[in-house]
């Protein structure tokens, strides 16, 4: 059993991904698909007059500042547009996909960070009214129920706080939490790059293999949002997932290629 996360940035080939996924599902493989939604969230925000704002934490991680209005766009984009675009493609290929978000049935429970510390023009400051969170628990009973009934769960990166609030959570880390909770053999983080690049954006500088014990040494190569993927990989491996592959979601046969070792394999 393995967990796949496909990015929500521009350039990923959802048709090719679903071709490969539906074929493998038909062979009896059991998979959970998690997805992002950054591109659609940005588009909705721009169209509806509330453009996205990205902030950087003191430790250098970039994230979307999610005020209540942005959370609504994030829900529309991830829980709606992107989730259903994937479910529709999978259904059209004969695969019984079941779309849900981490909010539904408390699939993912998280802790809200209502106030976040950011660095702006070299100075630290606090931002309030944030609706992001970190995942603390996975409802494996619900997931196993779907898997045992032969559904392919397609999960949008929202979580439910203790108080029942919707939270924007990072898709890569959500996939890592799901892979860990399911004792998955592999976690595939597929996006619009071939894997972790030594000299981003030079695609010939792909790092093919990273031993788990050396992962920290490779963190400096990851810029911007790639850092979250490396962090997600680390969380999954520490929790017992055997290998994490950072692969290319633009190419055809992207899942099969990643499982065969194309991309950055961390184990
Ligand atoms: N060293 C690096 N190697 C590869 N990509 C890198 C590197 N450093 C930064 N990146 C960036 O990381 C991006 C992938 O992360 P990004 O969060 O944009 O993807 P995503 O998973 O599609 O997003 P989401 O799922 O949140 O919508 C690449 O498009 C690239 O711009």
Coordinates of C-alpha atoms and ligand atoms in Angstrom, one line a residue:
X1 CA 0.0 0.0 0.0
X2 CA 1.3 3.5 -0.8
X3 CA 0.3 7.1 -0.6
X4 CA 0.6 9.6 -3.4
X5 CA 0.5 13.4 -3.1
X6 CA 0.1 15.3 -6.4
X7 CA 0.9 18.9 -6.4
X8 CA -1.6 21.7 -7.0
X9 CA 0.8 24.1 -8.7
X10 CA 0.7 24.7 -12.4
X11 CA 2.2 22.1 -14.8
X12 CA 1.1 18.8 -13.3
X13 CA -0.5 16.4 -15.7
X14 CA -3.6 15.1 -14.0
X15 CA -4.8 13.1 -17.0
X16 CA -1.5 11.1 -17.2
X17 CA -1.5 10.6 -13.4
X18 CA -5.1 9.3 -13.5
X19 CA -4.3 7.0 -16.5
X20 CA -1.4 5.4 -14.5
X21 CA -3.3 5.3 -11.2
X22 CA -6.5 3.8 -12.6
X23 CA -4.5 1.1 -14.4
X24 CA -2.6 0.2 -11.2
X25 CA -5.8 0.3 -9.1
X26 CA -7.5 -2.1 -11.6
X27 CA -4.6 -4.5 -10.9
X28 CA -5.6 -4.5 -7.2
X29 CA -3.1 -2.0 -5.8
X30 CA -4.5 0.0 -2.8
X31 CA -3.6 3.6 -2.8
X32 CA -4.6 6.9 -1.1
X33 CA -4.3 10.0 -3.3
X34 CA -3.7 13.4 -1.6
X35 CA -3.5 16.6 -3.6
X36 CA -2.7 20.3 -3.3
X37 CA -4.5 23.3 -4.7
X38 CA -2.2 26.3 -4.6
X39 CA -2.8 27.3 -8.2
X40 CA -6.6 27.2 -8.1
X41 CA -6.6 29.0 -4.7
X42 CA -4.4 31.8 -6.2
X43 CA -6.7 32.0 -9.2
X44 CA -9.9 32.3 -7.1
X45 CA -8.3 34.9 -4.8
X46 CA -7.2 37.0 -7.7
X47 CA -10.6 36.7 -9.5
X48 CA -12.5 37.6 -6.4
X49 CA -10.4 40.5 -5.3
X50 CA -8.5 39.0 -2.4
X51 CA -5.0 38.1 -3.9
X52 CA -2.8 35.5 -2.1
X53 CA -0.2 36.6 0.4
X54 CA 2.8 34.4 1.2
X55 CA 4.7 34.7 4.4
X56 CA 8.0 33.3 5.7
X57 CA 8.5 31.9 9.2
X58 CA 11.6 32.7 11.3
X59 CA 12.9 29.2 10.4
X60 CA 12.6 29.9 6.7
X61 CA 9.4 28.0 5.7
X62 CA 7.1 29.8 3.2
X63 CA 3.3 29.4 3.6
X64 CA 0.1 31.0 2.5
X65 CA -1.3 33.5 5.0
X66 CA -4.8 32.1 5.4
X67 CA -7.3 34.6 6.8
X68 CA -11.0 33.6 6.9
X69 CA -11.7 34.7 3.3
X70 CA -8.6 32.9 2.0
X71 CA -9.7 29.8 3.9
X72 CA -12.9 29.9 1.9
X73 CA -11.0 30.1 -1.4
X74 CA -8.8 27.2 -0.2
X75 CA -11.9 25.1 0.6
X76 CA -13.5 25.9 -2.8
X77 CA -10.2 25.1 -4.6
X78 CA -9.0 22.0 -2.7
X79 CA -12.3 20.5 -1.4
X80 CA -14.1 21.5 -4.6
X81 CA -12.4 22.1 -7.9
X82 CA -9.2 20.1 -7.6
X83 CA -10.7 17.2 -5.6
X84 CA -13.6 16.8 -8.0
X85 CA -11.4 17.2 -11.1
X86 CA -9.3 14.2 -9.9
X87 CA -12.4 12.1 -8.8
X88 CA -14.0 12.8 -12.2
X89 CA -10.9 11.7 -14.1
X90 CA -10.6 8.6 -12.0
X91 CA -14.3 7.7 -12.4
X92 CA -14.0 8.2 -16.1
X93 CA -11.3 5.6 -16.1
X94 CA -13.4 3.0 -14.2
X95 CA -11.8 3.6 -10.8
X96 CA -14.2 4.1 -7.9
X97 CA -12.6 7.3 -6.4
X98 CA -14.1 8.7 -3.2
X99 CA -13.3 12.4 -2.7
X100 CA -13.2 13.9 0.8
X101 CA -11.2 16.4 2.7
X102 CA -9.4 15.9 6.0
X103 CA -12.3 17.9 7.6
X104 CA -14.9 15.2 6.7
X105 CA -15.4 12.6 9.4
X106 CA -12.4 14.2 11.2
X107 CA -10.1 12.3 8.8
X108 CA -7.4 14.7 9.9
X109 CA -7.4 16.4 13.2
X110 CA -5.1 19.3 13.7
X111 CA -4.1 22.2 15.9
X112 CA -4.8 25.7 14.8
X113 CA -2.1 28.3 14.7
X114 CA -4.4 31.3 15.1
X115 CA -1.4 33.6 15.4
X116 CA 1.8 33.1 13.4
X117 CA 5.2 34.6 13.6
X118 CA 6.6 35.9 10.3
X119 CA 9.7 37.7 9.1
X120 CA 9.1 40.8 6.9
X121 CA 11.9 43.0 5.7
X122 CA 14.3 41.4 8.2
X123 CA 12.0 42.0 11.2
X124 CA 9.8 39.5 13.1
X125 CA 6.1 40.3 13.6
X126 CA 2.9 38.4 14.6
X127 CA -0.1 37.9 12.2
X128 CA -3.5 37.1 13.6
X129 CA -6.7 35.5 12.2
X130 CA -4.8 32.7 10.6
X131 CA -6.5 29.4 9.7
X132 CA -3.6 27.1 9.1
X133 CA -2.8 24.2 11.3
X134 CA -0.6 21.1 11.9
X135 CA -1.9 17.6 11.8
X136 CA -2.0 15.7 15.1
X137 CA -4.2 12.7 14.4
X138 CA -5.4 10.5 11.5
X139 CA -8.8 8.7 11.6
X140 CA -7.4 5.4 10.2
X141 CA -10.7 3.6 10.9
X142 CA -12.5 5.8 8.3
X143 CA -9.7 5.3 5.8
X144 CA -9.5 1.6 6.2
X145 CA -13.3 1.4 5.8
X146 CA -13.0 3.1 2.4
X147 CA -10.0 1.0 1.3
X148 CA -11.6 -2.3 2.4
X149 CA -14.8 -1.4 0.5
X150 CA -12.5 -0.9 -2.6
X151 CA -12.8 2.9 -2.9
X152 CA -9.8 5.0 -3.8
X153 CA -9.8 7.9 -1.3
X154 CA -8.9 11.2 -2.8
X155 CA -8.0 13.6 0.1
X156 CA -8.0 17.4 0.1
X157 CA -5.6 19.1 2.5
X158 CA -8.0 20.4 5.1
X159 CA -8.1 19.3 8.7
X160 CA -10.6 19.7 11.6
X161 CA -9.5 21.5 14.8
X162 CA -10.5 20.2 18.2
X163 CA -13.2 22.9 18.2
X164 CA -14.5 21.7 14.8
X165 CA -12.9 24.5 12.7
X166 CA -11.6 24.0 9.2
X167 CA -7.9 24.4 8.8
X168 CA -5.6 24.8 5.8
X169 CA -2.9 22.1 6.3
X170 CA 0.1 21.4 4.1
X171 CA -0.6 18.7 1.5
X172 CA 2.8 17.1 1.6
X173 CA 2.7 16.8 5.4
X174 CA -0.9 15.6 5.3
X175 CA 0.2 12.8 2.9
X176 CA 3.1 12.0 5.2
X177 CA 0.7 11.7 8.2
X178 CA -1.6 9.4 6.2
X179 CA 1.3 7.3 5.0
X180 CA 2.6 7.0 8.6
X181 CA -0.8 6.1 10.0
X182 CA -1.4 3.4 7.3
X183 CA 2.1 2.0 7.6
X184 CA 2.6 2.6 3.9
X185 CA 5.5 1.0 2.1
X186 CA 6.1 4.2 0.1
X187 CA 5.1 7.8 -0.1
X188 CA 5.3 9.5 -3.5
X189 CA 5.4 13.3 -3.5
X190 CA 4.8 14.2 -7.2
X191 CA 5.1 17.8 -8.4
X192 CA 6.2 19.9 -11.3
X193 CA 9.9 19.2 -10.9
X194 CA 11.8 16.0 -11.5
X195 CA 12.7 15.7 -7.7
X196 CA 15.0 17.6 -5.4
X197 CA 17.4 19.6 -7.6
X198 CA 21.0 20.5 -6.4
X199 CA 20.9 23.7 -8.4
X200 CA 17.2 24.7 -8.8
X201 CA 15.9 25.3 -11.5
X202 CA 18.5 23.3 -13.5
X203 CA 16.7 20.0 -14.1
X204 CA 19.9 18.2 -15.0
X205 CA 21.0 18.6 -11.3
X206 CA 18.6 16.0 -9.9
X207 CA 19.7 14.4 -6.7
X208 CA 18.8 10.7 -7.3
X209 CA 19.3 9.1 -3.9
X210 CA 19.4 10.4 -0.3
X211 CA 20.1 8.1 2.6
X212 CA 17.6 8.9 5.4
X213 CA 20.3 9.6 7.9
X214 CA 21.7 12.3 5.6
X215 CA 18.5 14.0 4.8
X216 CA 19.2 17.1 7.0
X217 CA 22.4 17.8 4.9
X218 CA 20.2 18.1 1.8
X219 CA 17.7 20.6 3.3
X220 CA 19.8 23.6 2.2
X221 CA 19.2 22.7 -1.5
X222 CA 15.4 23.0 -1.1
X223 CA 14.1 26.5 -1.5
X224 CA 10.6 27.9 -0.9
X225 CA 7.9 25.3 -0.8
X226 CA 10.2 22.4 -1.6
X227 CA 11.3 22.6 2.0
X228 CA 7.9 21.3 3.1
X229 CA 8.3 18.2 0.9
X230 CA 11.7 17.4 2.5
X231 CA 10.1 18.0 5.9
X232 CA 7.2 15.7 5.0
X233 CA 9.6 13.1 3.8
X234 CA 11.5 13.2 7.0
X235 CA 8.3 12.9 9.1
X236 CA 7.1 9.9 7.1
X237 CA 10.4 8.1 7.3
X238 CA 10.8 8.7 11.1
X239 CA 7.2 7.2 11.5
X240 CA 8.3 4.0 9.7
X241 CA 7.4 4.6 6.0
X242 CA 10.1 2.6 4.1
X243 CA 10.8 5.1 1.3
X244 CA 9.8 8.5 0.0
X245 CA 10.1 9.4 -3.6
X246 CA 10.0 13.0 -4.9
X247 CA 8.9 12.5 -8.5
X248 CA 7.7 14.3 -11.6
X249 CA 3.9 14.7 -12.1
X250 CA 4.3 16.3 -15.5
X251 CA 5.3 13.1 -17.3
X252 CA 3.2 10.1 -18.4
X253 CA 3.5 7.1 -16.2
X254 CA 4.6 9.3 -13.3
X255 CA 3.6 6.8 -10.6
X256 CA 5.2 3.8 -12.2
X257 CA 8.3 5.8 -12.9
X258 CA 8.6 7.0 -9.3
X259 CA 8.0 3.5 -7.9
X260 CA 10.7 2.3 -10.2
X261 CA 13.1 4.8 -8.7
X262 CA 12.9 7.9 -11.0
X263 CA 13.2 11.1 -9.1
X264 CA 14.8 11.6 -5.7
X265 CA 14.6 8.4 -3.6
X266 CA 14.9 8.9 0.1
X267 CA 15.3 5.7 2.2
Ligands
LIG1 N1 15.9 22.4 -4.9 C1 14.7 22.4 -5.5 N2 14.4 21.3 -6.3 C2 13.2 21.3 -6.9 N3 12.2 22.2 -6.7 C3 12.4 23.2 -5.9 C4 13.7 23.4 -5.3 N4 13.7 24.5 -4.5 C5 12.4 25.0 -4.7 N5 11.7 24.3 -5.5 C6 10.3 24.6 -5.9 O1 9.4 23.7 -5.3 C7 8.2 23.7 -6.1 C8 7.4 22.5 -5.7 O2 6.6 22.8 -4.6 P1 5.2 23.4 -4.7 O3 4.7 23.6 -3.3 O4 5.1 24.6 -5.6 O5 4.4 22.3 -5.4 P2 3.0 21.6 -5.2 O6 3.2 20.4 -4.4 O7 2.5 21.5 -6.5 O8 2.1 22.7 -4.3 P3 0.6 22.4 -3.6 O9 0.4 21.0 -3.6 O10 0.8 23.0 -2.3 O11 -0.4 23.1 -4.4 C9 8.8 23.6 -7.5 O12 7.9 24.0 -8.5 C10 10.0 24.5 -7.4 O13 9.6 25.8 -7.8

